[in-house]
Amino acid sequence: MSGKYGFTVLCDEDLAEYAARAVLCRHDRTGAQVLSLSLDDANKVFGVSFRTPPANSTGVPHILEHSVLCGSRKYPVKEPFVELLKGSLQTFLNAFTYPDKTCYPVASTNLRDFYNLVDVYLDAVFYPRIPPHIFQQEGWHYEFTDAGELIRSGVVFNEMKGVYSSPDAVLGEFSQRLLFPDTAYGLDSGGDPTVIPALTYEEFKAFHETYYHPSNARAFFSGDDDPDERLRILADYFDRFAARPVDSHVALQKTFSAPASREMPYAAAPGQAERAFVTVNWLLPDTADQDTVLLFDVLEHVLIGLPTSPLRKALLDSGLGEDLAGTGLETELRQMFFSVGLKGIKPGTSVDVEGVINGTLTWLADSGLPADAVEAGVNALEFSLRENNTGSFPRGLSMMLRALTTWLHDGDPLAPLRFSGPLQRLKKRLAAGERVLENAIQTWLIDNPHRVTLILTPDTELDTKRLEEEKKELAGVAAGLDEAGKQAIVAGQEELRRLQETPDAPEDLAKIPSLAVKDLPTQETPIPQRAYDRAQTSLYCHPLETAGIAYLDLAFPLAGVPDALVPLVPLFGRALLELGTDKSDAITLTRRIAAKTGGIAREALVASRYGEGPDDAAARLVLRGKATVEKTTEFLDILREIIAGTDFGNKERFAQMALEAKSRLERRMAPAGHATAGARLRARYSLAGNLGERLRGISQLLFLRELVARIEADYDGVRADLETLRDVVLTRNGAVVGLTASPSDLDGLEAAVAGLLDDLPEAAPPAQTWNRIAVPAAEGVAIPAQVHYVGVGLDLTGTGWTFDGADLVAARYLRMAYLWDRVRVRGGAYGAFCSLDRIAGQAVFVSYRDPNTDATIEAFRAAGRYLMETELHEAEMERAIIGAIGDIDSHMLPDAKGHVAMVRRLVNDTSEIRATTRAQVLGAKQARFREFGEALNKAAENPAIVVLGPSTSLDALGVEGLTRTDVL
């Protein structure tokens, strides 16, 4: 069917699952395909994706993903991507490198802003400048240190060093690669840091010329914008190209004739010397058949999706390891695979883990899967698909990524979105008694010869060996250089620095499309709320369209918790949902939650309150759940049961939970070191920050280690503590409920929820005094890593500073301009961030996967001077204000709106406070930037410092009074 603007319509149909009209087009001149979804969603999404299978592990797709966003034909500035981040109302702006594709998505609720984002991205991918210095900056390059030592640096090079420092990342990467030895999936598209230096600039350029062409492109739109305008925008780019064959086909992996096994070392800390990892991995069918994909989605949930799922439970009950390992079901590649195992096993026991897996699968295939487990799996999947709740991730982007699983390999892009047919067929087969899931276990897991067992063994010297090998190799490179070669490196280094430090011309910056401050709303869009204060409780109702789903937040105050029991709160919350009750054992309870609700989660919420000072905090245990309106009665009955009757007598299960929590915090240290550094810094400044660190940081890890031992020695005492928490937390006194549902459903739900509140115990425990843990002023935390995570805290309270909304603009500008340039671009770190606590009065700076330490600390301390000395053009200030308003007005789905509205009440965040802040943001001026800079500069005289990294780096840190904290 002939279409508009040089496109032919291949398919035009209603997509009932998402109330969307779906049109698939092909560009006549180039063959580029476009999937256009028109639906009632203000959060408009665009993405262009290319099939980019790597030929090696140099990371060229990943480096190119970074590089094309560094200047283009129409937008010849150093970082158009950053300029958009600075001054857009974007709700999503990023790029992804997958093992087989590279995606460039954007989203915005503002139509003009959306079109600006689309144009910048299209120009970036089809007409990037990518000169040699961008390859060096984003990929890798040689440079000499001040001491004359030859090193390598580069943003992706340092990023992947960080990735390869995480055993979880290594386990996931090689579980996949070993299953696909003959295809692109057997390589690392992100880049192996030992291989990245083999990539040349010529190969980098050739990769773009080969794959970044409309003939290899798949473009996607979703939202409420004009579908004809979408095609016009694309035609303006596609029409400039002629059709060209692009060989980017991803081959199917040939099936193994027999299972295989591989053992590899991982970089372990001294405390991890007896902890190995193992996964068993199976290759599954390709993703073309959505009936099969959906079947495996349900099977994954049945096997490992719940805490009491049979395969998960068998592995954890075996006592062989600390936590489940493996990615579970992977459906985003051309062929699916399934990966499961254990973390924290003793070296040499992997065969026992395999025995548990094989024995459990055989028993399930022979005996049959429990009917209630299957019902729970089907309901959980159907609820997730129909709700399409993607959190802060745009819904349209989620649909794009799902469509690409088939579309990328020349299949039907709508097949993964038309889930109703496959789901109904599966439910019908199950209802008829067909052994669909059991047969899949037998065929694809038990009898499947394409199976790989991967074992990671701890090596506490591996990081040291890697560093020594790298130094030795680089010393050899340096020794082989003549004087001209050395001068060439120095000259290249200086030229790279010169280009990085040269500001963009104002006339070029003016080419970046942007809104104007006058286009921004001067008032927030209020979240509708009806408040009811009842005896000792409060109910906040939010009438929002939710498509027949009720969302509930039940927030219990923690004020009555004794100080010694504060660190136990996170596990207490989890125990409510996983231990079982006096009426239902753990298996029955967890399956009932999955079958009757959309899930129940728990959150320890801690935040400073406006107007109360740094020694006050809103601290709550929040149970967050959802269900269809028709099943709300059953949902509330489940909540009643766990609140009144959780059985804390299951020592074995609680011990597993404590061990899992400890293991997860330990493994989080390296990949999320910036979060750990930030938490340690915030613990110094406010009660809320201190509580947050005790509940989620290093202090929580130390508590969990003691708890694991205590459970074995004195579980009666632990159980008594859990009972105490129930008595002082789960009461009517001060309880708050946030209820979000469609207006037509809300009246009936209010009475039911009020009944739940009335049923709560009436105890009124007295408020307790909480002690603050002491945190060193300068702290070095040793972790097994090849990079660092650097944190600096600046306390503004002693500088005479008082908060102004313009400070949010200044802090955001620091992150997007100064830190991006100084720490990421010049320093080679993967990221750098700045946050301002407007209530407690501190600025916290952290870096992510950073090759430097002292230089980053100095850059953070100099942030105030930057604001004092920098002259901002009017357009630059406008962009900064627009970006700050974009953060304030971030797009939220209905459940998030209801939750935010409730939390605002808890922290005294009134509409008057927000209106004042908004007016100050909109009126931000250069003079206030300087005042904020002066406060930062004064606070920088006495900074708090936290650095996570290898012990050798910590020993060499030039920080006076540094305290070493070894937690791994």
PDB file of C-alpha atoms in Angstrom, residues 619-868:
ATOM      1  CA  ALA A 619      11.298   7.068  58.734  1.00  0.00           C
ATOM      2  CA  ARG A 620       8.728   4.564  57.517  1.00  0.00           C
ATOM      3  CA  LEU A 621       8.366   0.927  56.563  1.00  0.00           C
ATOM      4  CA  VAL A 622       6.212   1.032  53.428  1.00  0.00           C
ATOM      5  CA  LEU A 623       4.355  -1.958  52.020  1.00  0.00           C
ATOM      6  CA  ARG A 624       3.607  -1.192  48.356  1.00  0.00           C
ATOM      7  CA  GLY A 625       1.192  -3.389  46.468  1.00  0.00           C
ATOM      8  CA  LYS A 626      -1.240  -3.476  43.568  1.00  0.00           C
ATOM      9  CA  ALA A 627      -4.127  -5.583  42.318  1.00  0.00           C
ATOM     10  CA  THR A 628      -6.973  -5.389  39.870  1.00  0.00           C
ATOM     11  CA  VAL A 629      -9.990  -3.720  41.436  1.00  0.00           C
ATOM     12  CA  GLU A 630     -11.872  -7.030  41.256  1.00  0.00           C
ATOM     13  CA  LYS A 631      -9.236  -8.710  43.443  1.00  0.00           C
ATOM     14  CA  THR A 632      -8.775  -5.892  45.940  1.00  0.00           C
ATOM     15  CA  THR A 633     -10.623  -7.742  48.699  1.00  0.00           C
ATOM     16  CA  GLU A 634      -8.211 -10.679  48.408  1.00  0.00           C
ATOM     17  CA  PHE A 635      -5.277  -8.261  48.274  1.00  0.00           C
ATOM     18  CA  LEU A 636      -6.357  -6.553  51.515  1.00  0.00           C
ATOM     19  CA  ASP A 637      -6.961  -9.925  53.166  1.00  0.00           C
ATOM     20  CA  ILE A 638      -3.355 -10.879  52.377  1.00  0.00           C
ATOM     21  CA  LEU A 639      -2.124  -7.656  53.961  1.00  0.00           C
ATOM     22  CA  ARG A 640      -4.217  -8.312  57.084  1.00  0.00           C
ATOM     23  CA  GLU A 641      -2.796 -11.801  57.340  1.00  0.00           C
ATOM     24  CA  ILE A 642       0.868 -10.833  57.086  1.00  0.00           C
ATOM     25  CA  ILE A 643       0.468  -7.847  59.445  1.00  0.00           C
ATOM     26  CA  ALA A 644      -1.258  -9.849  62.156  1.00  0.00           C
ATOM     27  CA  GLY A 645       0.139 -13.318  61.709  1.00  0.00           C
ATOM     28  CA  THR A 646       3.620 -13.517  60.169  1.00  0.00           C
ATOM     29  CA  ASP A 647       5.344 -16.576  61.636  1.00  0.00           C
ATOM     30  CA  PHE A 648       8.929 -15.698  62.519  1.00  0.00           C
ATOM     31  CA  GLY A 649       9.715 -19.258  63.601  1.00  0.00           C
ATOM     32  CA  ASN A 650      11.248 -20.404  60.288  1.00  0.00           C
ATOM     33  CA  LYS A 651      14.907 -20.162  61.271  1.00  0.00           C
ATOM     34  CA  GLU A 652      16.237 -21.822  58.129  1.00  0.00           C
ATOM     35  CA  ARG A 653      14.419 -19.499  55.745  1.00  0.00           C
ATOM     36  CA  PHE A 654      15.314 -16.375  57.713  1.00  0.00           C
ATOM     37  CA  ALA A 655      18.955 -17.473  57.758  1.00  0.00           C
ATOM     38  CA  GLN A 656      18.828 -17.808  53.958  1.00  0.00           C
ATOM     39  CA  MET A 657      17.369 -14.325  53.647  1.00  0.00           C
ATOM     40  CA  ALA A 658      20.107 -12.837  55.825  1.00  0.00           C
ATOM     41  CA  LEU A 659      22.792 -14.644  53.846  1.00  0.00           C
ATOM     42  CA  GLU A 660      21.282 -13.486  50.531  1.00  0.00           C
ATOM     43  CA  ALA A 661      21.093  -9.874  51.744  1.00  0.00           C
ATOM     44  CA  LYS A 662      24.712  -9.970  52.916  1.00  0.00           C
ATOM     45  CA  SER A 663      25.889 -11.496  49.646  1.00  0.00           C
ATOM     46  CA  ARG A 664      24.025  -8.924  47.547  1.00  0.00           C
ATOM     47  CA  LEU A 665      25.487  -5.987  49.471  1.00  0.00           C
ATOM     48  CA  GLU A 666      28.994  -7.418  49.116  1.00  0.00           C
ATOM     49  CA  ARG A 667      28.592  -7.876  45.372  1.00  0.00           C
ATOM     50  CA  ARG A 668      27.130  -4.388  45.024  1.00  0.00           C
ATOM     51  CA  MET A 669      30.290  -2.741  46.380  1.00  0.00           C
ATOM     52  CA  ALA A 670      32.292  -2.756  43.150  1.00  0.00           C
ATOM     53  CA  PRO A 671      29.649  -2.049  40.475  1.00  0.00           C
ATOM     54  CA  ALA A 672      27.858   0.581  42.610  1.00  0.00           C
ATOM     55  CA  GLY A 673      30.787   2.063  44.507  1.00  0.00           C
ATOM     56  CA  HIS A 674      29.571   5.609  43.801  1.00  0.00           C
ATOM     57  CA  ALA A 675      26.337   4.886  45.691  1.00  0.00           C
ATOM     58  CA  THR A 676      28.310   3.486  48.632  1.00  0.00           C
ATOM     59  CA  ALA A 677      30.566   6.555  48.698  1.00  0.00           C
ATOM     60  CA  GLY A 678      27.572   8.896  48.576  1.00  0.00           C
ATOM     61  CA  ALA A 679      25.813   7.062  51.414  1.00  0.00           C
ATOM     62  CA  ARG A 680      28.911   7.216  53.637  1.00  0.00           C
ATOM     63  CA  LEU A 681      29.193  10.950  53.034  1.00  0.00           C
ATOM     64  CA  ARG A 682      25.519  11.666  53.721  1.00  0.00           C
ATOM     65  CA  ALA A 683      25.752   9.682  56.965  1.00  0.00           C
ATOM     66  CA  ARG A 684      27.934  12.484  58.346  1.00  0.00           C
ATOM     67  CA  TYR A 685      25.437  15.246  57.854  1.00  0.00           C
ATOM     68  CA  SER A 686      21.909  14.318  58.858  1.00  0.00           C
ATOM     69  CA  LEU A 687      19.915  11.783  60.796  1.00  0.00           C
ATOM     70  CA  ALA A 688      18.199  10.708  57.569  1.00  0.00           C
ATOM     71  CA  GLY A 689      21.557  10.163  55.865  1.00  0.00           C
ATOM     72  CA  ASN A 690      22.842   8.248  58.873  1.00  0.00           C
ATOM     73  CA  LEU A 691      19.774   6.025  58.984  1.00  0.00           C
ATOM     74  CA  GLY A 692      20.017   5.427  55.237  1.00  0.00           C
ATOM     75  CA  GLU A 693      23.597   4.207  55.619  1.00  0.00           C
ATOM     76  CA  ARG A 694      22.625   1.926  58.491  1.00  0.00           C
ATOM     77  CA  LEU A 695      19.797   0.458  56.417  1.00  0.00           C
ATOM     78  CA  ARG A 696      21.533   0.141  53.026  1.00  0.00           C
ATOM     79  CA  GLY A 697      25.264   0.854  53.216  1.00  0.00           C
ATOM     80  CA  ILE A 698      28.476  -0.508  54.693  1.00  0.00           C
ATOM     81  CA  SER A 699      27.001  -0.403  58.207  1.00  0.00           C
ATOM     82  CA  GLN A 700      24.148  -2.633  57.042  1.00  0.00           C
ATOM     83  CA  LEU A 701      26.660  -5.096  55.597  1.00  0.00           C
ATOM     84  CA  LEU A 702      28.586  -5.260  58.875  1.00  0.00           C
ATOM     85  CA  PHE A 703      25.309  -5.760  60.757  1.00  0.00           C
ATOM     86  CA  LEU A 704      24.255  -8.582  58.441  1.00  0.00           C
ATOM     87  CA  ARG A 705      27.538 -10.408  58.982  1.00  0.00           C
ATOM     88  CA  GLU A 706      26.952 -10.329  62.720  1.00  0.00           C
ATOM     89  CA  LEU A 707      23.313 -11.325  62.241  1.00  0.00           C
ATOM     90  CA  VAL A 708      24.202 -14.396  60.158  1.00  0.00           C
ATOM     91  CA  ALA A 709      26.351 -15.664  63.032  1.00  0.00           C
ATOM     92  CA  ARG A 710      23.754 -14.702  65.646  1.00  0.00           C
ATOM     93  CA  ILE A 711      20.979 -16.590  63.864  1.00  0.00           C
ATOM     94  CA  GLU A 712      22.934 -19.805  64.311  1.00  0.00           C
ATOM     95  CA  ALA A 713      23.869 -19.100  67.929  1.00  0.00           C
ATOM     96  CA  ASP A 714      20.703 -17.442  69.255  1.00  0.00           C
ATOM     97  CA  TYR A 715      17.712 -17.555  66.933  1.00  0.00           C
ATOM     98  CA  ASP A 716      15.341 -17.283  69.869  1.00  0.00           C
ATOM     99  CA  GLY A 717      16.812 -13.840  70.513  1.00  0.00           C
ATOM    100  CA  VAL A 718      16.570 -12.878  66.831  1.00  0.00           C
ATOM    101  CA  ARG A 719      12.962 -14.048  66.736  1.00  0.00           C
ATOM    102  CA  ALA A 720      12.189 -11.986  69.822  1.00  0.00           C
ATOM    103  CA  ASP A 721      13.632  -8.926  68.058  1.00  0.00           C
ATOM    104  CA  LEU A 722      11.417  -9.575  65.037  1.00  0.00           C
ATOM    105  CA  GLU A 723       8.372  -9.882  67.305  1.00  0.00           C
ATOM    106  CA  THR A 724       9.335  -6.594  68.956  1.00  0.00           C
ATOM    107  CA  LEU A 725       9.487  -4.913  65.557  1.00  0.00           C
ATOM    108  CA  ARG A 726       6.021  -6.207  64.729  1.00  0.00           C
ATOM    109  CA  ASP A 727       4.684  -4.824  68.010  1.00  0.00           C
ATOM    110  CA  VAL A 728       6.191  -1.348  67.594  1.00  0.00           C
ATOM    111  CA  VAL A 729       5.919  -0.914  63.800  1.00  0.00           C
ATOM    112  CA  LEU A 730       2.747  -2.595  62.556  1.00  0.00           C
ATOM    113  CA  THR A 731       0.284  -0.453  64.479  1.00  0.00           C
ATOM    114  CA  ARG A 732      -2.510   1.948  63.719  1.00  0.00           C
ATOM    115  CA  ASN A 733      -0.719   4.784  65.495  1.00  0.00           C
ATOM    116  CA  GLY A 734       0.606   7.135  62.818  1.00  0.00           C
ATOM    117  CA  ALA A 735      -0.044   4.724  59.936  1.00  0.00           C
ATOM    118  CA  VAL A 736      -0.590   6.388  56.553  1.00  0.00           C
ATOM    119  CA  VAL A 737      -2.167   4.888  53.440  1.00  0.00           C
ATOM    120  CA  GLY A 738      -1.863   6.188  49.917  1.00  0.00           C
ATOM    121  CA  LEU A 739      -4.537   4.799  47.579  1.00  0.00           C
ATOM    122  CA  THR A 740      -4.453   5.440  43.836  1.00  0.00           C
ATOM    123  CA  ALA A 741      -7.198   4.245  41.479  1.00  0.00           C
ATOM    124  CA  SER A 742      -9.554   5.407  38.758  1.00  0.00           C
ATOM    125  CA  PRO A 743     -12.147   7.922  40.008  1.00  0.00           C
ATOM    126  CA  SER A 744     -14.996   5.519  39.268  1.00  0.00           C
ATOM    127  CA  ASP A 745     -13.378   2.825  41.460  1.00  0.00           C
ATOM    128  CA  LEU A 746     -12.139   4.971  44.300  1.00  0.00           C
ATOM    129  CA  ASP A 747     -15.321   5.344  46.361  1.00  0.00           C
ATOM    130  CA  GLY A 748     -15.745   1.616  46.818  1.00  0.00           C
ATOM    131  CA  LEU A 749     -12.068   1.095  47.556  1.00  0.00           C
ATOM    132  CA  GLU A 750     -11.893   3.842  50.205  1.00  0.00           C
ATOM    133  CA  ALA A 751     -14.245   1.985  52.540  1.00  0.00           C
ATOM    134  CA  ALA A 752     -12.365  -1.281  52.120  1.00  0.00           C
ATOM    135  CA  VAL A 753      -9.001   0.342  52.848  1.00  0.00           C
ATOM    136  CA  ALA A 754     -10.458   2.198  55.831  1.00  0.00           C
ATOM    137  CA  GLY A 755     -11.502  -1.189  57.145  1.00  0.00           C
ATOM    138  CA  LEU A 756      -7.905  -2.396  56.879  1.00  0.00           C
ATOM    139  CA  LEU A 757      -6.745   0.595  58.925  1.00  0.00           C
ATOM    140  CA  ASP A 758      -9.404  -0.075  61.558  1.00  0.00           C
ATOM    141  CA  ASP A 759      -8.141  -3.639  61.902  1.00  0.00           C
ATOM    142  CA  LEU A 760      -4.588  -2.567  62.744  1.00  0.00           C
ATOM    143  CA  PRO A 761      -3.430  -2.965  66.377  1.00  0.00           C
ATOM    144  CA  GLU A 762      -3.910   0.146  68.499  1.00  0.00           C
ATOM    145  CA  ALA A 763      -0.511   0.094  70.222  1.00  0.00           C
ATOM    146  CA  ALA A 764       1.217   3.467  70.567  1.00  0.00           C
ATOM    147  CA  PRO A 765       4.899   2.797  71.266  1.00  0.00           C
ATOM    148  CA  PRO A 766       6.911   5.732  72.614  1.00  0.00           C
ATOM    149  CA  ALA A 767       9.354   7.434  70.256  1.00  0.00           C
ATOM    150  CA  GLN A 768      12.930   6.227  70.571  1.00  0.00           C
ATOM    151  CA  THR A 769      16.221   8.098  70.343  1.00  0.00           C
ATOM    152  CA  TRP A 770      18.489   6.917  67.548  1.00  0.00           C
ATOM    153  CA  ASN A 771      22.248   7.178  67.777  1.00  0.00           C
ATOM    154  CA  ARG A 772      24.281   8.274  64.808  1.00  0.00           C
ATOM    155  CA  ILE A 773      27.111   6.006  63.734  1.00  0.00           C
ATOM    156  CA  ALA A 774      30.486   7.708  63.490  1.00  0.00           C
ATOM    157  CA  VAL A 775      31.927   8.070  59.994  1.00  0.00           C
ATOM    158  CA  PRO A 776      35.577   9.057  59.349  1.00  0.00           C
ATOM    159  CA  ALA A 777      36.246  12.472  57.817  1.00  0.00           C
ATOM    160  CA  ALA A 778      38.443  10.797  55.203  1.00  0.00           C
ATOM    161  CA  GLU A 779      37.875   7.150  54.378  1.00  0.00           C
ATOM    162  CA  GLY A 780      39.371   4.647  51.948  1.00  0.00           C
ATOM    163  CA  VAL A 781      37.362   1.481  51.281  1.00  0.00           C
ATOM    164  CA  ALA A 782      39.352  -1.321  49.637  1.00  0.00           C
ATOM    165  CA  ILE A 783      37.480  -3.291  46.965  1.00  0.00           C
ATOM    166  CA  PRO A 784      38.646  -5.666  44.210  1.00  0.00           C
ATOM    167  CA  ALA A 785      38.476  -3.267  41.259  1.00  0.00           C
ATOM    168  CA  GLN A 786      40.628  -1.824  38.495  1.00  0.00           C
ATOM    169  CA  VAL A 787      39.013   1.626  38.835  1.00  0.00           C
ATOM    170  CA  HIS A 788      37.879   3.960  41.612  1.00  0.00           C
ATOM    171  CA  TYR A 789      34.746   5.563  42.993  1.00  0.00           C
ATOM    172  CA  VAL A 790      35.551   8.945  44.502  1.00  0.00           C
ATOM    173  CA  GLY A 791      33.278  10.940  46.795  1.00  0.00           C
ATOM    174  CA  VAL A 792      33.589  14.412  48.325  1.00  0.00           C
ATOM    175  CA  GLY A 793      31.071  16.004  50.676  1.00  0.00           C
ATOM    176  CA  LEU A 794      30.870  19.756  51.225  1.00  0.00           C
ATOM    177  CA  ASP A 795      28.928  20.974  54.268  1.00  0.00           C
ATOM    178  CA  LEU A 796      27.336  24.331  53.486  1.00  0.00           C
ATOM    179  CA  THR A 797      25.733  24.883  56.889  1.00  0.00           C
ATOM    180  CA  GLY A 798      28.736  26.695  58.314  1.00  0.00           C
ATOM    181  CA  THR A 799      29.134  29.083  55.385  1.00  0.00           C
ATOM    182  CA  GLY A 800      26.088  31.269  55.911  1.00  0.00           C
ATOM    183  CA  TRP A 801      24.313  29.570  52.991  1.00  0.00           C
ATOM    184  CA  THR A 802      20.536  29.262  52.870  1.00  0.00           C
ATOM    185  CA  PHE A 803      18.724  27.363  50.145  1.00  0.00           C
ATOM    186  CA  ASP A 804      17.427  29.075  47.035  1.00  0.00           C
ATOM    187  CA  GLY A 805      15.771  27.193  44.168  1.00  0.00           C
ATOM    188  CA  ALA A 806      18.412  28.627  41.823  1.00  0.00           C
ATOM    189  CA  ASP A 807      20.946  26.422  43.640  1.00  0.00           C
ATOM    190  CA  LEU A 808      19.267  23.385  42.062  1.00  0.00           C
ATOM    191  CA  VAL A 809      19.978  24.942  38.682  1.00  0.00           C
ATOM    192  CA  ALA A 810      23.604  25.600  39.643  1.00  0.00           C
ATOM    193  CA  ALA A 811      24.154  22.090  41.027  1.00  0.00           C
ATOM    194  CA  ARG A 812      22.669  20.547  37.889  1.00  0.00           C
ATOM    195  CA  TYR A 813      24.820  22.795  35.728  1.00  0.00           C
ATOM    196  CA  LEU A 814      27.911  21.637  37.625  1.00  0.00           C
ATOM    197  CA  ARG A 815      27.008  18.030  36.850  1.00  0.00           C
ATOM    198  CA  MET A 816      26.205  18.577  33.186  1.00  0.00           C
ATOM    199  CA  ALA A 817      28.994  21.036  32.351  1.00  0.00           C
ATOM    200  CA  TYR A 818      31.917  21.185  34.771  1.00  0.00           C
ATOM    201  CA  LEU A 819      31.945  17.606  36.066  1.00  0.00           C
ATOM    202  CA  TRP A 820      31.193  16.106  32.665  1.00  0.00           C
ATOM    203  CA  ASP A 821      34.105  17.991  31.141  1.00  0.00           C
ATOM    204  CA  ARG A 822      36.615  17.813  33.975  1.00  0.00           C
ATOM    205  CA  VAL A 823      36.032  14.322  35.405  1.00  0.00           C
ATOM    206  CA  ARG A 824      34.563  12.399  32.472  1.00  0.00           C
ATOM    207  CA  VAL A 825      35.957  13.938  29.280  1.00  0.00           C
ATOM    208  CA  ARG A 826      39.394  14.945  30.560  1.00  0.00           C
ATOM    209  CA  GLY A 827      39.694  12.498  33.447  1.00  0.00           C
ATOM    210  CA  GLY A 828      38.319   9.443  31.646  1.00  0.00           C
ATOM    211  CA  ALA A 829      35.780   8.461  34.315  1.00  0.00           C
ATOM    212  CA  TYR A 830      32.557   6.897  33.101  1.00  0.00           C
ATOM    213  CA  GLY A 831      30.477   9.360  35.093  1.00  0.00           C
ATOM    214  CA  ALA A 832      30.427  12.099  37.730  1.00  0.00           C
ATOM    215  CA  PHE A 833      27.484  13.392  39.735  1.00  0.00           C
ATOM    216  CA  CYS A 834      26.549  16.211  42.091  1.00  0.00           C
ATOM    217  CA  SER A 835      23.560  16.249  44.434  1.00  0.00           C
ATOM    218  CA  LEU A 836      22.354  18.993  46.749  1.00  0.00           C
ATOM    219  CA  ASP A 837      20.505  18.219  49.976  1.00  0.00           C
ATOM    220  CA  ARG A 838      18.422  21.369  50.273  1.00  0.00           C
ATOM    221  CA  ILE A 839      17.132  20.415  53.753  1.00  0.00           C
ATOM    222  CA  ALA A 840      20.318  19.264  55.520  1.00  0.00           C
ATOM    223  CA  GLY A 841      22.538  21.653  53.542  1.00  0.00           C
ATOM    224  CA  GLN A 842      25.254  19.610  51.844  1.00  0.00           C
ATOM    225  CA  ALA A 843      26.560  19.028  48.337  1.00  0.00           C
ATOM    226  CA  VAL A 844      27.826  15.527  47.588  1.00  0.00           C
ATOM    227  CA  PHE A 845      30.053  14.789  44.581  1.00  0.00           C
ATOM    228  CA  VAL A 846      30.800  11.242  43.377  1.00  0.00           C
ATOM    229  CA  SER A 847      32.563   9.705  40.379  1.00  0.00           C
ATOM    230  CA  TYR A 848      31.909   6.360  38.702  1.00  0.00           C
ATOM    231  CA  ARG A 849      34.479   3.956  37.257  1.00  0.00           C
ATOM    232  CA  ASP A 850      37.203   6.538  37.589  1.00  0.00           C
ATOM    233  CA  PRO A 851      40.884   5.930  36.748  1.00  0.00           C
ATOM    234  CA  ASN A 852      41.892   8.815  39.026  1.00  0.00           C
ATOM    235  CA  THR A 853      41.711   9.678  42.721  1.00  0.00           C
ATOM    236  CA  ASP A 854      43.586  12.821  43.775  1.00  0.00           C
ATOM    237  CA  ALA A 855      42.781  14.649  40.525  1.00  0.00           C
ATOM    238  CA  THR A 856      39.075  13.951  40.967  1.00  0.00           C
ATOM    239  CA  ILE A 857      39.113  15.062  44.597  1.00  0.00           C
ATOM    240  CA  GLU A 858      40.716  18.332  43.518  1.00  0.00           C
ATOM    241  CA  ALA A 859      38.172  18.768  40.709  1.00  0.00           C
ATOM    242  CA  PHE A 860      35.306  18.322  43.181  1.00  0.00           C
ATOM    243  CA  ARG A 861      36.844  20.812  45.621  1.00  0.00           C
ATOM    244  CA  ALA A 862      37.279  23.337  42.802  1.00  0.00           C
ATOM    245  CA  ALA A 863      33.605  23.215  41.753  1.00  0.00           C
ATOM    246  CA  GLY A 864      32.787  26.350  43.717  1.00  0.00           C
ATOM    247  CA  ARG A 865      35.580  28.312  42.052  1.00  0.00           C
ATOM    248  CA  TYR A 866      34.217  27.255  38.675  1.00  0.00           C
ATOM    249  CA  LEU A 867      30.815  28.761  39.472  1.00  0.00           C
ATOM    250  CA  MET A 868      32.443  31.915  40.823  1.00  0.00           C
TER     251      MET A 868
END
